[in-house]
């Protein structure tokens, strides 16, 4: 699972090859979407080198992120996975150390391959140790270096 920011392309692996989307997409906030025919994509790739390069960069970036997430899910302990997700929201989604968590604890569990109860327990442990504070659905990172260390040592 990942979050897609406004103005970004949502295209699954293999879509350019067999026109299949291998996953589903759900909106967690209000969105406007523009569906573009693959015939147009193929035309633009052939006719516009800059577009083709941008598309290749986008696909490569998503592939790398997917690989790193797989490594994280298979090699990190639960605390490291939660820390990584909090850093993802802070650094890449909200670009702030304080943000409203837009996912439920259940969805956080799905994103980290854990049960909801484990996510709740780890968030509470992080709060009690002074790494984060949680007020309703707002999470504030208090000790980013410690959170990064938890994520790296996972």
PDB file of C-alpha atoms in Angstrom:
ATOM      1  CA  UNK A   1       0.000   0.000   0.000  1.00  0.00           C
ATOM      2  CA  UNK A   2       1.193   3.498  -0.732  1.00  0.00           C
ATOM      3  CA  UNK A   3      -0.185   7.004  -0.821  1.00  0.00           C
ATOM      4  CA  UNK A   4      -0.257   8.916  -4.097  1.00  0.00           C
ATOM      5  CA  UNK A   5       0.082  12.680  -3.964  1.00  0.00           C
ATOM      6  CA  UNK A   6      -1.972  15.016  -6.168  1.00  0.00           C
ATOM      7  CA  UNK A   7      -0.872  15.270  -9.777  1.00  0.00           C
ATOM      8  CA  UNK A   8       0.855  11.892  -9.762  1.00  0.00           C
ATOM      9  CA  UNK A   9       0.371   9.061 -12.211  1.00  0.00           C
ATOM     10  CA  UNK A  10      -1.237   5.857 -10.982  1.00  0.00           C
ATOM     11  CA  UNK A  11      -0.265   3.014 -13.251  1.00  0.00           C
ATOM     12  CA  UNK A  12       0.364  -0.558 -12.187  1.00  0.00           C
ATOM     13  CA  UNK A  13       3.245  -2.802 -13.167  1.00  0.00           C
ATOM     14  CA  UNK A  14       2.581  -4.479 -16.481  1.00  0.00           C
ATOM     15  CA  UNK A  15      -0.094  -1.974 -17.502  1.00  0.00           C
ATOM     16  CA  UNK A  16       1.993  -0.744 -20.431  1.00  0.00           C
ATOM     17  CA  UNK A  17       2.565  -4.320 -21.555  1.00  0.00           C
ATOM     18  CA  UNK A  18      -0.817  -6.019 -21.146  1.00  0.00           C
ATOM     19  CA  UNK A  19      -3.209  -3.168 -20.259  1.00  0.00           C
ATOM     20  CA  UNK A  20      -3.931  -4.764 -16.867  1.00  0.00           C
ATOM     21  CA  UNK A  21      -3.922  -3.032 -13.537  1.00  0.00           C
ATOM     22  CA  UNK A  22      -2.714  -5.566 -10.988  1.00  0.00           C
ATOM     23  CA  UNK A  23      -4.010  -3.744  -7.933  1.00  0.00           C
ATOM     24  CA  UNK A  24      -6.948  -1.629  -6.889  1.00  0.00           C
ATOM     25  CA  UNK A  25      -7.014   2.024  -5.929  1.00  0.00           C
ATOM     26  CA  UNK A  26      -9.130   3.650  -3.233  1.00  0.00           C
ATOM     27  CA  UNK A  27      -9.430   7.309  -2.303  1.00  0.00           C
ATOM     28  CA  UNK A  28      -8.955   8.198   1.352  1.00  0.00           C
ATOM     29  CA  UNK A  29      -9.688  11.878   0.758  1.00  0.00           C
ATOM     30  CA  UNK A  30     -11.734  13.716  -1.856  1.00  0.00           C
ATOM     31  CA  UNK A  31     -10.052  13.429  -5.260  1.00  0.00           C
ATOM     32  CA  UNK A  32     -10.421  14.354  -8.892  1.00  0.00           C
ATOM     33  CA  UNK A  33      -9.147  11.765 -11.326  1.00  0.00           C
ATOM     34  CA  UNK A  34      -8.369  11.916 -15.013  1.00  0.00           C
ATOM     35  CA  UNK A  35      -8.391   8.656 -16.935  1.00  0.00           C
ATOM     36  CA  UNK A  36      -6.145   8.611 -19.982  1.00  0.00           C
ATOM     37  CA  UNK A  37      -6.324   6.016 -22.734  1.00  0.00           C
ATOM     38  CA  UNK A  38      -3.229   3.853 -23.085  1.00  0.00           C
ATOM     39  CA  UNK A  39      -3.244   4.638 -26.802  1.00  0.00           C
ATOM     40  CA  UNK A  40      -2.444   8.242 -25.846  1.00  0.00           C
ATOM     41  CA  UNK A  41       0.376   7.109 -23.539  1.00  0.00           C
ATOM     42  CA  UNK A  42       1.889   4.954 -26.258  1.00  0.00           C
ATOM     43  CA  UNK A  43       1.651   7.794 -28.763  1.00  0.00           C
ATOM     44  CA  UNK A  44       3.333  10.229 -26.353  1.00  0.00           C
ATOM     45  CA  UNK A  45       6.129   7.757 -25.573  1.00  0.00           C
ATOM     46  CA  UNK A  46       6.863   7.372 -29.292  1.00  0.00           C
ATOM     47  CA  UNK A  47       6.524  11.069 -30.147  1.00  0.00           C
ATOM     48  CA  UNK A  48       8.000  12.816 -27.106  1.00  0.00           C
ATOM     49  CA  UNK A  49      11.346  11.767 -25.655  1.00  0.00           C
ATOM     50  CA  UNK A  50      10.946  13.993 -22.589  1.00  0.00           C
ATOM     51  CA  UNK A  51       7.593  12.373 -21.805  1.00  0.00           C
ATOM     52  CA  UNK A  52       9.096   8.896 -22.299  1.00  0.00           C
ATOM     53  CA  UNK A  53      12.006   9.754 -19.997  1.00  0.00           C
ATOM     54  CA  UNK A  54       9.618  11.099 -17.335  1.00  0.00           C
ATOM     55  CA  UNK A  55       7.479   7.984 -17.559  1.00  0.00           C
ATOM     56  CA  UNK A  56      10.557   5.769 -17.258  1.00  0.00           C
ATOM     57  CA  UNK A  57      11.730   7.735 -14.196  1.00  0.00           C
ATOM     58  CA  UNK A  58       8.273   7.398 -12.613  1.00  0.00           C
ATOM     59  CA  UNK A  59       8.113   3.645 -13.240  1.00  0.00           C
ATOM     60  CA  UNK A  60      11.690   3.148 -12.004  1.00  0.00           C
ATOM     61  CA  UNK A  61      11.032   5.176  -8.854  1.00  0.00           C
ATOM     62  CA  UNK A  62       7.931   3.138  -8.044  1.00  0.00           C
ATOM     63  CA  UNK A  63       9.773  -0.107  -8.725  1.00  0.00           C
ATOM     64  CA  UNK A  64      12.611   0.896  -6.386  1.00  0.00           C
ATOM     65  CA  UNK A  65      10.153   1.954  -3.663  1.00  0.00           C
ATOM     66  CA  UNK A  66       8.344  -1.372  -4.021  1.00  0.00           C
ATOM     67  CA  UNK A  67      11.610  -3.280  -3.704  1.00  0.00           C
ATOM     68  CA  UNK A  68      12.665  -1.322  -0.618  1.00  0.00           C
ATOM     69  CA  UNK A  69       9.241  -1.870   0.974  1.00  0.00           C
ATOM     70  CA  UNK A  70       9.517  -5.611   0.362  1.00  0.00           C
ATOM     71  CA  UNK A  71      12.954  -5.685   1.984  1.00  0.00           C
ATOM     72  CA  UNK A  72      11.599  -3.680   4.914  1.00  0.00           C
ATOM     73  CA  UNK A  73       8.592  -5.950   5.412  1.00  0.00           C
ATOM     74  CA  UNK A  74      10.709  -9.095   5.335  1.00  0.00           C
ATOM     75  CA  UNK A  75      13.758  -7.938   7.290  1.00  0.00           C
ATOM     76  CA  UNK A  76      12.671  -5.304   9.818  1.00  0.00           C
ATOM     77  CA  UNK A  77      11.124  -5.906  13.205  1.00  0.00           C
ATOM     78  CA  UNK A  78       7.713  -4.441  13.875  1.00  0.00           C
ATOM     79  CA  UNK A  79       9.029  -1.272  15.577  1.00  0.00           C
ATOM     80  CA  UNK A  80      11.211  -0.538  12.549  1.00  0.00           C
ATOM     81  CA  UNK A  81       8.284  -0.929  10.180  1.00  0.00           C
ATOM     82  CA  UNK A  82       6.105   1.473  12.167  1.00  0.00           C
ATOM     83  CA  UNK A  83       8.974   3.975  12.406  1.00  0.00           C
ATOM     84  CA  UNK A  84       9.525   3.727   8.651  1.00  0.00           C
ATOM     85  CA  UNK A  85       5.861   4.439   7.928  1.00  0.00           C
ATOM     86  CA  UNK A  86       5.834   7.443  10.272  1.00  0.00           C
ATOM     87  CA  UNK A  87       8.934   8.817   8.534  1.00  0.00           C
ATOM     88  CA  UNK A  88       7.286   8.179   5.142  1.00  0.00           C
ATOM     89  CA  UNK A  89       4.268  10.253   6.160  1.00  0.00           C
ATOM     90  CA  UNK A  90       6.447  12.951   7.703  1.00  0.00           C
ATOM     91  CA  UNK A  91       9.048  13.260   4.933  1.00  0.00           C
ATOM     92  CA  UNK A  92       7.227  12.323   1.757  1.00  0.00           C
ATOM     93  CA  UNK A  93       3.503  12.846   2.223  1.00  0.00           C
ATOM     94  CA  UNK A  94       3.074  15.799   4.596  1.00  0.00           C
ATOM     95  CA  UNK A  95       6.632  17.222   4.616  1.00  0.00           C
ATOM     96  CA  UNK A  96       6.156  18.052   8.295  1.00  0.00           C
ATOM     97  CA  UNK A  97       6.970  16.434  11.634  1.00  0.00           C
ATOM     98  CA  UNK A  98       3.375  17.040  12.705  1.00  0.00           C
ATOM     99  CA  UNK A  99       0.552  15.623  10.630  1.00  0.00           C
ATOM    100  CA  UNK A 100      -2.939  14.239  10.813  1.00  0.00           C
ATOM    101  CA  UNK A 101      -2.854  10.476  10.361  1.00  0.00           C
ATOM    102  CA  UNK A 102      -5.231   9.874   7.481  1.00  0.00           C
ATOM    103  CA  UNK A 103      -5.180   6.100   7.907  1.00  0.00           C
ATOM    104  CA  UNK A 104      -6.911   4.062  10.569  1.00  0.00           C
ATOM    105  CA  UNK A 105      -4.853   1.837  12.862  1.00  0.00           C
ATOM    106  CA  UNK A 106      -6.167  -1.105  10.823  1.00  0.00           C
ATOM    107  CA  UNK A 107      -4.866   0.460   7.587  1.00  0.00           C
ATOM    108  CA  UNK A 108      -1.522   1.218   9.260  1.00  0.00           C
ATOM    109  CA  UNK A 109      -1.395  -2.451  10.172  1.00  0.00           C
ATOM    110  CA  UNK A 110      -2.039  -3.439   6.574  1.00  0.00           C
ATOM    111  CA  UNK A 111       0.649  -1.035   5.392  1.00  0.00           C
ATOM    112  CA  UNK A 112       3.201  -2.541   7.797  1.00  0.00           C
ATOM    113  CA  UNK A 113       2.021  -6.151   7.518  1.00  0.00           C
ATOM    114  CA  UNK A 114       0.951  -6.270  11.169  1.00  0.00           C
ATOM    115  CA  UNK A 115      -2.258  -6.628  13.111  1.00  0.00           C
ATOM    116  CA  UNK A 116      -3.947  -3.467  14.355  1.00  0.00           C
ATOM    117  CA  UNK A 117      -3.230  -4.326  18.006  1.00  0.00           C
ATOM    118  CA  UNK A 118       0.527  -4.466  17.372  1.00  0.00           C
ATOM    119  CA  UNK A 119       0.456  -1.072  15.663  1.00  0.00           C
ATOM    120  CA  UNK A 120      -1.453   0.424  18.593  1.00  0.00           C
ATOM    121  CA  UNK A 121       0.990  -1.089  21.111  1.00  0.00           C
ATOM    122  CA  UNK A 122       4.085   0.139  19.227  1.00  0.00           C
ATOM    123  CA  UNK A 123       2.674   3.651  18.773  1.00  0.00           C
ATOM    124  CA  UNK A 124       1.941   3.747  22.524  1.00  0.00           C
ATOM    125  CA  UNK A 125       5.496   2.563  23.312  1.00  0.00           C
ATOM    126  CA  UNK A 126       6.918   5.285  21.049  1.00  0.00           C
ATOM    127  CA  UNK A 127       4.726   7.854  22.748  1.00  0.00           C
ATOM    128  CA  UNK A 128       5.718   6.734  26.250  1.00  0.00           C
ATOM    129  CA  UNK A 129       9.415   6.861  25.310  1.00  0.00           C
ATOM    130  CA  UNK A 130       9.066  10.438  24.017  1.00  0.00           C
ATOM    131  CA  UNK A 131       9.701   9.704  20.338  1.00  0.00           C
ATOM    132  CA  UNK A 132       6.245  10.834  19.212  1.00  0.00           C
ATOM    133  CA  UNK A 133       3.145  12.413  20.681  1.00  0.00           C
ATOM    134  CA  UNK A 134      -0.376  11.508  19.642  1.00  0.00           C
ATOM    135  CA  UNK A 135      -3.386  13.726  20.163  1.00  0.00           C
ATOM    136  CA  UNK A 136      -6.528  12.331  18.596  1.00  0.00           C
ATOM    137  CA  UNK A 137      -5.435  11.641  15.002  1.00  0.00           C
ATOM    138  CA  UNK A 138      -2.514  14.109  15.008  1.00  0.00           C
ATOM    139  CA  UNK A 139       0.954  12.622  15.305  1.00  0.00           C
ATOM    140  CA  UNK A 140       3.944  14.785  16.154  1.00  0.00           C
ATOM    141  CA  UNK A 141       7.471  13.470  15.854  1.00  0.00           C
ATOM    142  CA  UNK A 142       9.378  14.699  18.891  1.00  0.00           C
ATOM    143  CA  UNK A 143      12.701  12.883  18.392  1.00  0.00           C
ATOM    144  CA  UNK A 144      13.275  12.351  14.674  1.00  0.00           C
ATOM    145  CA  UNK A 145      16.822  11.049  15.129  1.00  0.00           C
ATOM    146  CA  UNK A 146      15.584   8.325  17.478  1.00  0.00           C
ATOM    147  CA  UNK A 147      12.753   7.472  15.077  1.00  0.00           C
ATOM    148  CA  UNK A 148      15.267   7.195  12.216  1.00  0.00           C
ATOM    149  CA  UNK A 149      17.448   4.963  14.365  1.00  0.00           C
ATOM    150  CA  UNK A 150      14.475   2.699  15.137  1.00  0.00           C
ATOM    151  CA  UNK A 151      13.662   2.554  11.428  1.00  0.00           C
ATOM    152  CA  UNK A 152      17.242   1.782  10.372  1.00  0.00           C
ATOM    153  CA  UNK A 153      17.910  -0.856  13.034  1.00  0.00           C
ATOM    154  CA  UNK A 154      14.394  -2.147  12.536  1.00  0.00           C
TER     155      UNK A 154
END
